[in-house]
Short mmCIF file of C-alpha atoms and ligand atoms in Angstrom, two decimals:
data_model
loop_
_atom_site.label_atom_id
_atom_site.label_comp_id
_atom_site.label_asym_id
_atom_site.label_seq_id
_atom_site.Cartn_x
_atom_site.Cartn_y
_atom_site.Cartn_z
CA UNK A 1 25.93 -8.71 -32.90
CA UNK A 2 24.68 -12.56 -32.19
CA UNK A 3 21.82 -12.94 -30.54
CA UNK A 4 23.05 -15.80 -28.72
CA UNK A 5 25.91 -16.53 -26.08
CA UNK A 6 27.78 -20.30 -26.78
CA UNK A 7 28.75 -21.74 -23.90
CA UNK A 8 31.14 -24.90 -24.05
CA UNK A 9 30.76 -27.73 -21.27
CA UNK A 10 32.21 -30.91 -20.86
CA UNK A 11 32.74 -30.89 -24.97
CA UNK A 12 29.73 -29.76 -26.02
CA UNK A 13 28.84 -26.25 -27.27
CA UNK A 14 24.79 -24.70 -26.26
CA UNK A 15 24.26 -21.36 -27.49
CA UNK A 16 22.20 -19.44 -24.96
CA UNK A 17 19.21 -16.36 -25.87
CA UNK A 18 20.69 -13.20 -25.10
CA UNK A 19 18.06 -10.56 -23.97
CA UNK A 20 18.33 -6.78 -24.91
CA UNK A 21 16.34 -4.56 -23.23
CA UNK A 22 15.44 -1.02 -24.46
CA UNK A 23 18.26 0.53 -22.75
CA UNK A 24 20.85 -1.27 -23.96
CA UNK A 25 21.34 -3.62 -21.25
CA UNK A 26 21.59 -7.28 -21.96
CA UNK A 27 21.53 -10.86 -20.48
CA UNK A 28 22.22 -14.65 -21.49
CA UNK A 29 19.08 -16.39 -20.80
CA UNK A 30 19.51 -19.53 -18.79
CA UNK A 31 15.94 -20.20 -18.86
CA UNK A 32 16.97 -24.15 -20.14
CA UNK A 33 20.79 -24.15 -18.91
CA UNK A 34 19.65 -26.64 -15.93
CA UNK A 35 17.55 -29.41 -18.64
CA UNK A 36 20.02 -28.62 -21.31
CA UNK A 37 23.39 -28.96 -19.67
CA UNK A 38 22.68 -30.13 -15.66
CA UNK A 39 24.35 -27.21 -14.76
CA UNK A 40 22.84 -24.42 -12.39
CA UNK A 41 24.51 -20.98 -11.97
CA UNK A 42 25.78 -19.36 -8.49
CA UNK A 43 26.01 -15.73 -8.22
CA UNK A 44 26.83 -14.80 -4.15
CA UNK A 45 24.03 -11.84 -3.73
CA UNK A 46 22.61 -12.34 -7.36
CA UNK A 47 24.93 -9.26 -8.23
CA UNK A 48 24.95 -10.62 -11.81
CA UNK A 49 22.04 -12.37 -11.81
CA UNK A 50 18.27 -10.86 -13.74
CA UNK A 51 15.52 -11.72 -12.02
CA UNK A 52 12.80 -10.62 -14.07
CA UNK A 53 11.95 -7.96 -17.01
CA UNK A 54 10.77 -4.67 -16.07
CA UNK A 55 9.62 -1.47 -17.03
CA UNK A 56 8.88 0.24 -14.00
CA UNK A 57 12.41 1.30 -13.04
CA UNK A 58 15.44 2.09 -14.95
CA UNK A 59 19.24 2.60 -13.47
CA UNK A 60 22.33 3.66 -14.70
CA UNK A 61 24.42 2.66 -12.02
CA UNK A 62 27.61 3.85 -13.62
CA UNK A 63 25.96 6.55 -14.84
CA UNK A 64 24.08 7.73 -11.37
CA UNK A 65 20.72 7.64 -13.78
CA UNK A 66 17.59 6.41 -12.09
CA UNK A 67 14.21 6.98 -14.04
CA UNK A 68 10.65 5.75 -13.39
CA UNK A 69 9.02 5.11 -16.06
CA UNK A 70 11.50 6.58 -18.33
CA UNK A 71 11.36 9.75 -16.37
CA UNK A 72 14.38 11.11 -14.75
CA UNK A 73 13.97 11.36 -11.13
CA UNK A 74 15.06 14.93 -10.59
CA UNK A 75 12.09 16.04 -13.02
CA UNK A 76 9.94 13.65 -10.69
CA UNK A 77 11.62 15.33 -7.74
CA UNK A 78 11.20 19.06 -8.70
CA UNK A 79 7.85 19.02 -10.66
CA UNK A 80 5.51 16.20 -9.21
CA UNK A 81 3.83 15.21 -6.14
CA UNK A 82 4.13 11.42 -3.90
CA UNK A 83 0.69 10.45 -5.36
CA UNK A 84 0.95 11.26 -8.73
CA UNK A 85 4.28 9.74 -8.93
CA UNK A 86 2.74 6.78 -7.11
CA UNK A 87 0.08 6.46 -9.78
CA UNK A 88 3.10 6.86 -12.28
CA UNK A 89 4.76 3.93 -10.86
CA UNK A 90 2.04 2.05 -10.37
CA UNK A 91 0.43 2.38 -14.17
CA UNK A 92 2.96 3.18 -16.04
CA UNK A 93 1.53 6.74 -16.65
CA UNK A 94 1.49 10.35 -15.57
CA UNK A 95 -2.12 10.55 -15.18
CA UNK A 96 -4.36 12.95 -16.52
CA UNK A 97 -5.91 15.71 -14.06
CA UNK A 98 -9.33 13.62 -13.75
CA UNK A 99 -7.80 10.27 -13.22
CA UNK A 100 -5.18 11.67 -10.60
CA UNK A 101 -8.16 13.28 -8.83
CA UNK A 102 -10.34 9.96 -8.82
CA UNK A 103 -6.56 8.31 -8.02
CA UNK A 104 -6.43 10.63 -5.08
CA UNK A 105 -9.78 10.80 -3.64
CA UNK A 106 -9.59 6.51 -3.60
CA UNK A 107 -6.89 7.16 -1.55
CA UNK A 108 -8.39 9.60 1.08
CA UNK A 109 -11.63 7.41 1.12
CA UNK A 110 -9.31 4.45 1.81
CA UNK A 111 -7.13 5.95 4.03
CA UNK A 112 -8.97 4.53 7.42
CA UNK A 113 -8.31 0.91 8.94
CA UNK A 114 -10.70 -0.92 10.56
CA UNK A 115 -11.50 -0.13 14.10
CA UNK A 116 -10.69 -2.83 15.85
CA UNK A 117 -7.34 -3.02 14.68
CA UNK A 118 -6.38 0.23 16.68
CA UNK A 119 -6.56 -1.81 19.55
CA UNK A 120 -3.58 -3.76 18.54
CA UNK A 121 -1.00 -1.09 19.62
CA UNK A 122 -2.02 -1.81 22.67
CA UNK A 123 -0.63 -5.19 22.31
CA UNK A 124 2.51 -3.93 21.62
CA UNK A 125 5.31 -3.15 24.08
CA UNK A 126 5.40 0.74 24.40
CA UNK A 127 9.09 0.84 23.31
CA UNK A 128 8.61 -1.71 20.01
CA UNK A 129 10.01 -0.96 16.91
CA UNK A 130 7.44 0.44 14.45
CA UNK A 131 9.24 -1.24 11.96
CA UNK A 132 8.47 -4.52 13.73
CA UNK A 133 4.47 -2.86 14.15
CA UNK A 134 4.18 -2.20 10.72
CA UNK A 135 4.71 -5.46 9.45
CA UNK A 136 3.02 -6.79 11.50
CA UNK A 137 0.00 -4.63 11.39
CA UNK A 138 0.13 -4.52 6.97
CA UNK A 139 -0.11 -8.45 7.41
CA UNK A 140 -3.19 -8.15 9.74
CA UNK A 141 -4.56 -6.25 7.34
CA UNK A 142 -5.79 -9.40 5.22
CA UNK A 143 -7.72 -10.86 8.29
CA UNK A 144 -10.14 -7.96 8.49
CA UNK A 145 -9.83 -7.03 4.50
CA UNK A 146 -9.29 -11.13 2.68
CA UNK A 147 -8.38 -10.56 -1.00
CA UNK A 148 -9.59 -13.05 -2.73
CA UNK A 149 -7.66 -15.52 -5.41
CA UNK A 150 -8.91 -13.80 -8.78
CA UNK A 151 -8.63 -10.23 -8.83
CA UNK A 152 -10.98 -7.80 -11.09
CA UNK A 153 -9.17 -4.63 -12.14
CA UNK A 154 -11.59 -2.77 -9.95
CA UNK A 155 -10.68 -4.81 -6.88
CA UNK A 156 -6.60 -3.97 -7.52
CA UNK A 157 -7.01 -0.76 -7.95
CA UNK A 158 -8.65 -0.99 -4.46
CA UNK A 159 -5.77 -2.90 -3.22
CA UNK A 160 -3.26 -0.57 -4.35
CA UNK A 161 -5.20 2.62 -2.65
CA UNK A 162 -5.74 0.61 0.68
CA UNK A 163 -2.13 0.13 1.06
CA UNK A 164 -0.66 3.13 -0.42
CA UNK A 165 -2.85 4.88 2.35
CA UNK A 166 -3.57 2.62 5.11
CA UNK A 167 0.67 2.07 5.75
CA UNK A 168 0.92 5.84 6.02
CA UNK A 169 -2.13 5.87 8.88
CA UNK A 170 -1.12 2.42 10.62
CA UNK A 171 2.66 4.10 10.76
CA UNK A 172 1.30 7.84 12.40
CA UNK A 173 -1.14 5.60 14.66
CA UNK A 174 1.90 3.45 16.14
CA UNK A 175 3.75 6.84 16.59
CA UNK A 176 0.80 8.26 18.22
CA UNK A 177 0.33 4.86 20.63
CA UNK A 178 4.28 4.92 21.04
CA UNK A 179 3.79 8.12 22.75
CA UNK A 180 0.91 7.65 24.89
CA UNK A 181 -1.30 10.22 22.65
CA UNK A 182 -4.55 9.22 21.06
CA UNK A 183 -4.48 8.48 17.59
CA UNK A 184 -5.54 11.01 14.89
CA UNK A 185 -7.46 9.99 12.15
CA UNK A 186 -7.08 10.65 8.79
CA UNK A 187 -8.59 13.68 7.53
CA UNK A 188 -10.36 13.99 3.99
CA UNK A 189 -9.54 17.37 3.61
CA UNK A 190 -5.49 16.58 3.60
CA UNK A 191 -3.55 15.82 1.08
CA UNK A 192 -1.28 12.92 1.38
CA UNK A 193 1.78 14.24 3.07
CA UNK A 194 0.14 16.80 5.29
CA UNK A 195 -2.54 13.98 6.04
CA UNK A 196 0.67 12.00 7.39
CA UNK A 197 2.23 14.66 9.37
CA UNK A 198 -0.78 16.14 10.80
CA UNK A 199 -2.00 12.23 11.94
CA UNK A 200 1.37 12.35 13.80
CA UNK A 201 1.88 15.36 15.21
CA UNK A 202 -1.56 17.69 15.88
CA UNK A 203 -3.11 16.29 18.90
CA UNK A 204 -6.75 17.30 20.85
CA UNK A 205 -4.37 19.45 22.54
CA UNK A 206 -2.15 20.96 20.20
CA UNK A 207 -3.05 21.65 16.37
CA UNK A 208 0.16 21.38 14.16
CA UNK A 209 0.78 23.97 11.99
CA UNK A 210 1.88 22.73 8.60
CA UNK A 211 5.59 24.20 7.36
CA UNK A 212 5.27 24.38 3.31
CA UNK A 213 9.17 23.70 3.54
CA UNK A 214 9.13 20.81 5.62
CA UNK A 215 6.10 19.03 3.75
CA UNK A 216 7.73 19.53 0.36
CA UNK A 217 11.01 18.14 2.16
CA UNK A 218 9.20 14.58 3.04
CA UNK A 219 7.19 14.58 -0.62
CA UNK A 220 10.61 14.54 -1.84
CA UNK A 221 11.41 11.98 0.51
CA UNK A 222 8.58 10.14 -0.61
CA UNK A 223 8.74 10.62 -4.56
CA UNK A 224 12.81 9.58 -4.32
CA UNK A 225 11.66 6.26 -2.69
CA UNK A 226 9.15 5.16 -4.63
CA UNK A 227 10.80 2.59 -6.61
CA UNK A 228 14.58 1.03 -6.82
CA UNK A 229 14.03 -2.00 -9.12
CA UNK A 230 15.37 -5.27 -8.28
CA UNK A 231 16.28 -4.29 -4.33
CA UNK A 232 16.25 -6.83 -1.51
CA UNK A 233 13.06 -5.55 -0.32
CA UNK A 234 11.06 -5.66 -3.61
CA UNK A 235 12.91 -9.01 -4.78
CA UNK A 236 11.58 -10.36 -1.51
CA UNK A 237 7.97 -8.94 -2.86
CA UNK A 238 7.97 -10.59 -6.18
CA UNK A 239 9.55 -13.77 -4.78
CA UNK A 240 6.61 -14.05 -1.26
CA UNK A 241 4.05 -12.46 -4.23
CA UNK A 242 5.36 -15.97 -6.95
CA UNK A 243 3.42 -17.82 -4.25
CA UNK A 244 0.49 -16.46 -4.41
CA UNK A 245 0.27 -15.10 -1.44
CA UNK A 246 -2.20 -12.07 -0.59
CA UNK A 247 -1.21 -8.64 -1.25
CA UNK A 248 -0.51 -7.55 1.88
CA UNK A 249 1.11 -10.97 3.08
CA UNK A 250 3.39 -9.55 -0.04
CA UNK A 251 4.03 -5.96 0.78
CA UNK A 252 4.79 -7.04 4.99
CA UNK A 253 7.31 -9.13 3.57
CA UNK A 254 8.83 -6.14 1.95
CA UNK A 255 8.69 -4.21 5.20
CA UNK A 256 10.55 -7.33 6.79
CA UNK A 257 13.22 -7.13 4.29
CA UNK A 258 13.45 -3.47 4.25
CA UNK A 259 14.38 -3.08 8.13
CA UNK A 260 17.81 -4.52 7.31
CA UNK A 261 20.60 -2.23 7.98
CA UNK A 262 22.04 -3.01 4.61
CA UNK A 263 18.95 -1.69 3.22
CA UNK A 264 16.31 0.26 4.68
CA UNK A 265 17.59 -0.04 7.97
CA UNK A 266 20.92 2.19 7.02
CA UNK A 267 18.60 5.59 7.53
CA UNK A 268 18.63 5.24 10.87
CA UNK A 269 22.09 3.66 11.17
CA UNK A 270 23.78 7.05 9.42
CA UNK A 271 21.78 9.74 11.86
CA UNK A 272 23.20 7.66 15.07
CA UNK A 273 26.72 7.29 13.35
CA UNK A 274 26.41 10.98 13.33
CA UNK A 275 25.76 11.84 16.54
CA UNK A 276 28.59 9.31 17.81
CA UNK A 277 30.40 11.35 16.12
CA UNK A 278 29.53 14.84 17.02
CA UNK A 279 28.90 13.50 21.00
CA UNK A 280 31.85 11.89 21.27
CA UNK A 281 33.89 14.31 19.75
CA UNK A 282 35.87 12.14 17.31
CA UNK A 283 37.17 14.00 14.01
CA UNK A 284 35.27 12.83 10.89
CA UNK A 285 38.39 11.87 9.39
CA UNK A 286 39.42 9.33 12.16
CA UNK A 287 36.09 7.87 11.83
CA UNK A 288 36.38 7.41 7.93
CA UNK A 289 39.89 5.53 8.91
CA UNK A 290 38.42 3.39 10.93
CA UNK A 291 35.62 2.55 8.44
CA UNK A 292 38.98 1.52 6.16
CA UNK A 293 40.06 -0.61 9.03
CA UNK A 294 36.43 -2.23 8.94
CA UNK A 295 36.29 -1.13 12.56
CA UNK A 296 33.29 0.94 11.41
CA UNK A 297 30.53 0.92 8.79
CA UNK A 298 30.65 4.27 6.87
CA UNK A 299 27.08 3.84 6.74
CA UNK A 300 24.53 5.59 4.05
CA UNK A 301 27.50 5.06 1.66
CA UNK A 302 28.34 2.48 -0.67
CA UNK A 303 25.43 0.57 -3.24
CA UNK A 304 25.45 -2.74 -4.78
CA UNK A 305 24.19 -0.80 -7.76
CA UNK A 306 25.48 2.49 -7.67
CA UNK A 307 29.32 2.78 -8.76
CA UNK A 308 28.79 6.51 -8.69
CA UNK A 309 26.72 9.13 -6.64
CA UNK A 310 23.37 8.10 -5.90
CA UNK A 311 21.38 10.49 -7.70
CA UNK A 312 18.56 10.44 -4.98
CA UNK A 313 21.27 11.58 -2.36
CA UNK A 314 22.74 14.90 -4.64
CA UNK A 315 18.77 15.65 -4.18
CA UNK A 316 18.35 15.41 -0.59
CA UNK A 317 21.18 16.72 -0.13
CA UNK A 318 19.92 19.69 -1.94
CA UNK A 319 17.01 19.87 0.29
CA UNK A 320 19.52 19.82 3.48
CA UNK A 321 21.00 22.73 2.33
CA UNK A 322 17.76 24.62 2.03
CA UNK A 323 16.05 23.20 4.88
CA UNK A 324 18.68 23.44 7.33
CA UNK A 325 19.49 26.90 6.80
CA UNK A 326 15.76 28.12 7.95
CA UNK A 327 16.71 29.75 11.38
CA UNK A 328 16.47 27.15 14.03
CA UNK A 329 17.16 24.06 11.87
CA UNK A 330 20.33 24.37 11.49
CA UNK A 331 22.13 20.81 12.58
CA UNK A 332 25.92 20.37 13.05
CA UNK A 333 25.35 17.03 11.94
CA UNK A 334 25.02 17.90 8.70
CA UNK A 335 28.16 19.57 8.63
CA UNK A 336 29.59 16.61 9.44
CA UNK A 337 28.23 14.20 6.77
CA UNK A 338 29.43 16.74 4.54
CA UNK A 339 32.53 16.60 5.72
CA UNK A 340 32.31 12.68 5.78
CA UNK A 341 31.50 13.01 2.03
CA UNK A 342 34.26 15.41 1.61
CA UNK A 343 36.45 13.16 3.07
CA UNK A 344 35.97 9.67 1.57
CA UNK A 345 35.50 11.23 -2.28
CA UNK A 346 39.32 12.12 -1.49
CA UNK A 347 40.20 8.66 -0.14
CA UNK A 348 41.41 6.01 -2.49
CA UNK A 349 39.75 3.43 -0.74
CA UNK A 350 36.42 4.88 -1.25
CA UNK A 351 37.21 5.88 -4.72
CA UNK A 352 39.13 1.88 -5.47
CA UNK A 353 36.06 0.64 -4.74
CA UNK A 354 33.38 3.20 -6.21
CA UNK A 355 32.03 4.07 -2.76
CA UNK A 356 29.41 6.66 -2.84
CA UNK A 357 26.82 8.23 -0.94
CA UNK A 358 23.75 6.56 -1.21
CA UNK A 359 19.90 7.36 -0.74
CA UNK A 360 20.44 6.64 3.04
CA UNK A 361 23.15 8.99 3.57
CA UNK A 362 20.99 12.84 4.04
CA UNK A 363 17.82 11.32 4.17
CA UNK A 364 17.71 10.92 7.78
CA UNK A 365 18.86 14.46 8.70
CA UNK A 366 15.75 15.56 6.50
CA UNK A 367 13.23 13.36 8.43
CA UNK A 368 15.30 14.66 11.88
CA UNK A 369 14.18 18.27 11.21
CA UNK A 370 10.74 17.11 10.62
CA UNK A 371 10.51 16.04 13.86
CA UNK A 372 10.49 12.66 12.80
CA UNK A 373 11.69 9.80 15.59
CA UNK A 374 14.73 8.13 14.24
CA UNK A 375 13.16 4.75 14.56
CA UNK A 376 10.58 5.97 12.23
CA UNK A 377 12.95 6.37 9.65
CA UNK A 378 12.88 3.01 7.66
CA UNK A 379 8.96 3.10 8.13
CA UNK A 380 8.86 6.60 6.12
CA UNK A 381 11.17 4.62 3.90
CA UNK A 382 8.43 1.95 3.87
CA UNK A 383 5.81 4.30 3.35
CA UNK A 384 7.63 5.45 0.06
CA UNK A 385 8.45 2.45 -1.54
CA UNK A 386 5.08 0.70 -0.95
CA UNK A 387 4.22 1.98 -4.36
CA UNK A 388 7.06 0.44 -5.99
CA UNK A 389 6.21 -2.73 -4.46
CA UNK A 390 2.62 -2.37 -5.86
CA UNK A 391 3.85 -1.92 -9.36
CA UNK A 392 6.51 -4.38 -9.33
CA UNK A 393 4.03 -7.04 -7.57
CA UNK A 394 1.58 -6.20 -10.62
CA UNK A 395 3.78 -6.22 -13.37
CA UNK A 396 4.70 -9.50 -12.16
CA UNK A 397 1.21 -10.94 -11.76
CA UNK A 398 0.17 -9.44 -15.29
CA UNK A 399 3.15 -11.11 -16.72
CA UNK A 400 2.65 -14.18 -19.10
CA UNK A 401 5.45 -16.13 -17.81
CA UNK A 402 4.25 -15.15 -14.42
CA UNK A 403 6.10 -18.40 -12.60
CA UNK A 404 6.43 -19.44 -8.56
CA UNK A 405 10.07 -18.38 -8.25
CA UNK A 406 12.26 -21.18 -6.59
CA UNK A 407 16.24 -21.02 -6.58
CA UNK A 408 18.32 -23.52 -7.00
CA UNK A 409 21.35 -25.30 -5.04
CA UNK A 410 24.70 -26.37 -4.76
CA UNK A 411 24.72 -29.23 -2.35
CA UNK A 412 27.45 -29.29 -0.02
CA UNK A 413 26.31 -31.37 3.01
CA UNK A 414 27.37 -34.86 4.25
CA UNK A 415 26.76 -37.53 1.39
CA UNK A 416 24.48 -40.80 1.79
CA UNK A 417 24.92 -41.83 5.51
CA UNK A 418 22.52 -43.99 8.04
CA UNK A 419 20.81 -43.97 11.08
CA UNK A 420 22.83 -44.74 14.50
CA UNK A 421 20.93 -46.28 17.45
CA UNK A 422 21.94 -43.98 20.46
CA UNK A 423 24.11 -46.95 21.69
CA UNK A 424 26.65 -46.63 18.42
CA UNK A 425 26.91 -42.90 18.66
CA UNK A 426 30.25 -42.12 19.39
C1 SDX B 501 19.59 0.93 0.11
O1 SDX B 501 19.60 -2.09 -3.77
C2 SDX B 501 19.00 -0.97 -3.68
O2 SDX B 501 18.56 -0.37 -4.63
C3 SDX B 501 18.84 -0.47 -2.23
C4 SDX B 501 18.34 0.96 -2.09
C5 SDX B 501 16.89 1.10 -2.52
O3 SDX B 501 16.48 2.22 -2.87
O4 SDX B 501 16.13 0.09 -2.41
O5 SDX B 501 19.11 1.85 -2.85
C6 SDX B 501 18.37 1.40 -0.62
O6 SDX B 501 19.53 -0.12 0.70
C7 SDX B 501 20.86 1.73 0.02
C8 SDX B 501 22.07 1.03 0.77
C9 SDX B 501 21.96 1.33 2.26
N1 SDX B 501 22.96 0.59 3.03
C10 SDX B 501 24.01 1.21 3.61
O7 SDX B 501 24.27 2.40 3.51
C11 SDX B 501 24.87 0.28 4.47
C12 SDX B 501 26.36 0.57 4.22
N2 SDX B 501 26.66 0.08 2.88
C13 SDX B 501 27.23 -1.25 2.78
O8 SDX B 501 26.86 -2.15 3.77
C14 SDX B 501 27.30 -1.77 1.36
O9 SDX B 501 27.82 -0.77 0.59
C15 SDX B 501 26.05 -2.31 0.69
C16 SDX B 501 25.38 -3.36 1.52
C17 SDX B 501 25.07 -1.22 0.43
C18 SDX B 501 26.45 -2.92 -0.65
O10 SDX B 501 27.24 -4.00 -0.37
P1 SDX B 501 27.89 -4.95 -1.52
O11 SDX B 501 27.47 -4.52 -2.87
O12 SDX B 501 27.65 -6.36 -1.11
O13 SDX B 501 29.42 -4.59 -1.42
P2 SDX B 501 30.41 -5.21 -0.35
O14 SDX B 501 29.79 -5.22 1.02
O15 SDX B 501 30.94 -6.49 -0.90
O16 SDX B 501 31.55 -4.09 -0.32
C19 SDX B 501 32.58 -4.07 -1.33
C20 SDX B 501 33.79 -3.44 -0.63
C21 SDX B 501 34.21 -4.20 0.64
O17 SDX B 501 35.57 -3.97 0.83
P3 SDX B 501 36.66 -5.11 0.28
O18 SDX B 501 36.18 -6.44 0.84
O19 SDX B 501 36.57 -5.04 -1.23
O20 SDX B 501 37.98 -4.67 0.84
O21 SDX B 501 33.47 -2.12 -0.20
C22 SDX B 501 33.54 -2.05 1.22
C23 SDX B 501 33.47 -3.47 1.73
O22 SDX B 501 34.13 -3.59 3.00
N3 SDX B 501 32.40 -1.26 1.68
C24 SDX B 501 32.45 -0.34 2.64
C25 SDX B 501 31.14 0.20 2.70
N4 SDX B 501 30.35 -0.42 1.79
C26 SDX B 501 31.14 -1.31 1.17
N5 SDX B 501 33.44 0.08 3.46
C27 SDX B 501 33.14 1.06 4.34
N6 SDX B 501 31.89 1.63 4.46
C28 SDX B 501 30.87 1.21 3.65
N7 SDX B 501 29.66 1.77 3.76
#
């Protein structure tokens, strides 16, 4: 096979790099197309368009094959834990038992934010979104803790543990403030995800009694969101992060991007398409017609990526099944995004156009029977994929063409004109 692409323009022929990567996949490098030819490339959504190398995520989205690392998520999902795969993501290892100890125990020792910034949810409106808090709060985060320009390993590492940790406390303290309850601190004793779910739900008043099922439910959560490659949300990372920009300047704009409802955002989205649908009593199959009629957004289906089932959704739906059939949890709800499912993987429209279920599409009835508040939804999302955002932000800064990254244009504006007095305006 060449190792080059020829391209012919106006007469002349440029043969272009073509990139292999070590699954197979491959790309033209336009790296000189612009200084060569004076061309630029357009690609509405960047669907065809590689941003960067990496080795932190791998997808077959044909296939339904999503590995970090080179490890296939459903061994990640049944046989490891949110930090370890964290540290995973993050360094490119599993870690041994004494680094994933030292690993955790930065993260428990980091887990606290400084004081005075509790007394910013009191700035914030009682009923604002915690998506909107988060980012908010993750970018304050640099005025009390300023990272300085030139990073030693030792102060990364730090970094990485502060914000793995401190966007799971900042996100159970906004609950907390959301709700008039005082906030709970972390607690060193707690491992990550009951550390989370006991900072949101055991008050002064009230301990909360930790469900084995429920916590494993929301590590799986966490583990399946880790990382996603080249996603809105971490694009938006590596493209603030190309600046130069601090850390956690880098990892709000993530959150930013994440709240869309095209992205994150569509967590939330599916649980209230489901109760529309089981309130107002509409069948599930005139609701899938009317997503054909674009009246409606089947939402939690469909990925840019993902031309067959999301892998991440077979698991968590998986984990419905089990978790919803514990007396007292059941939720008609999920019969009907089955039955959604069911549905659409009949329908020729969804099949024409490879619509699947996605991540978003069971995820949110998982977080519903922990008790989580639907608008906390894309922030648990958040809370996952911080790590990915880490390691893709790193990988980037470690890289040796590490460059400021700045699109290009297709002008298509009003040509050379000049300025009218007010008088000639017509
Ligand atoms: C995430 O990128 C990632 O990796 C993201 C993510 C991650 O882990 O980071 O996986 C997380 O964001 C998952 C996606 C969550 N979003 C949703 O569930 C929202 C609903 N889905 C759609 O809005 C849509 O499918 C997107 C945004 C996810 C993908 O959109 P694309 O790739 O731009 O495709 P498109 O909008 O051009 O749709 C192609 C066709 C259109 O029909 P035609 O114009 O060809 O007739 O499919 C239709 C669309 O109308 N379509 C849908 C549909 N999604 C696409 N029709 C009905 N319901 C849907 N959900």
């Amino acid at each position: 096979m060449t190792d080059t692409a020829k391209l012919i323009l106006e007469g002349k022929t440029y043969d272009l790099p073509i990139v292999v990567g070590t699954e197979n996949e491959k790309a033209i490098d336009i790296t000189r197309l612009r200084q060569d030819t004076g061309f630029v490339t357009m690609d509405s959504g960047l669907a065809n368009t590689g941003s960067c190398k990496s080795g932190v995520t791998f997808i077959d989205g044909e296939k339904g094959i999503l590995r970090f690392r080179g490890y296939p998520i459903e061994e990640l999902a049944a046989k490891s834990t949110f930090v370890e795969t964290a540290y995973l993501v993050v360094y490119g290892e599993l870690p041994k038992a004494t680094q994933l100890k030292k690993f955790s125990n930065l993260l428990n020792a980091s887990s606290l934010i400084h004081e005075d910034m509790t007394h910013f949810f009191f700035g914030f409106p009682r009923d604002a979104h915690p998506m909107g808090i988060l980012s908010t709060m993750v970018a304050s985060l640099s005025t009390f803790y300023p990272a300085p320009e030139d990073l030693t390993e030792d102060m990364e590492n730090q970094l990485v543990a502060n914000l793995i940790s401190q966007v799971r406390t900042i996100s159970a303290m906004s609950y907390k403030k959301s709700i008039g309850e005082p906030v709970v601190y972390p607690s060193i004793k707690l491992k990550y995800v009951e550390n989370f779910l006991n900072m949101m739900f055991s008050s002064p008043v009230k301990d909360y009694v930790q469900d084995p099922d429920i916590v494993h439910a929301v590590e799986t959560f966490l583990i399946l969101h880790a990382d996603h490659e080249q996603n809105c949300s971490t694009s938006t990372v590596r493209m603030v992060g190309s600046s130069l920009a601090n850390i956690y300047s880098v990892v709000s704009s993530g959150v930013c991007a994440l709240w869309g409802r095209r992205h994150g955002g569509a967590n939330q989205e599916v649980i209230t398409m489901l109760e529309h649908i089981r309130d107002s009593g509409a069948k599930p199959a005139e609701f899938v017609e009317r997503a054909k009629n674009r009246a409606e957004r089947l939402m939690g289906f469909g990925h840019r990526v993902y031309k067959a089932y999301d892998p991440r959704a077979k698991i968590l739906k998986e984990i419905c099944h089990k978790l919803l059939a514990k007396p007292g949890m059941t939720d008609p709800c999920f019969d009907i995004a089955m039955e959604l499912e069911a549905i659409a993987m009949k329908d020729p429209y969804f099949l024409e156009r490879n619509l699947y279920p996605n991540v978003d599409f069971y995820s949110g009835l998982i977080l519903k029977a922990a008790a989580i508040p639907y608008d906390m939804f894309t922030v648990l999302f958040a809370i996952g994929r911080t790590p990915g955002w880490l390691a893709q932000w790193r990988e980037m800064t470690h890289s040796e063409d590490f460059r400021l990254a700045r699109p290009r244009q297709i002008y298509t504006g009003p040509n050379e004109r000049h300025y009218l007095d007010m008088k000639d305006r017509k």
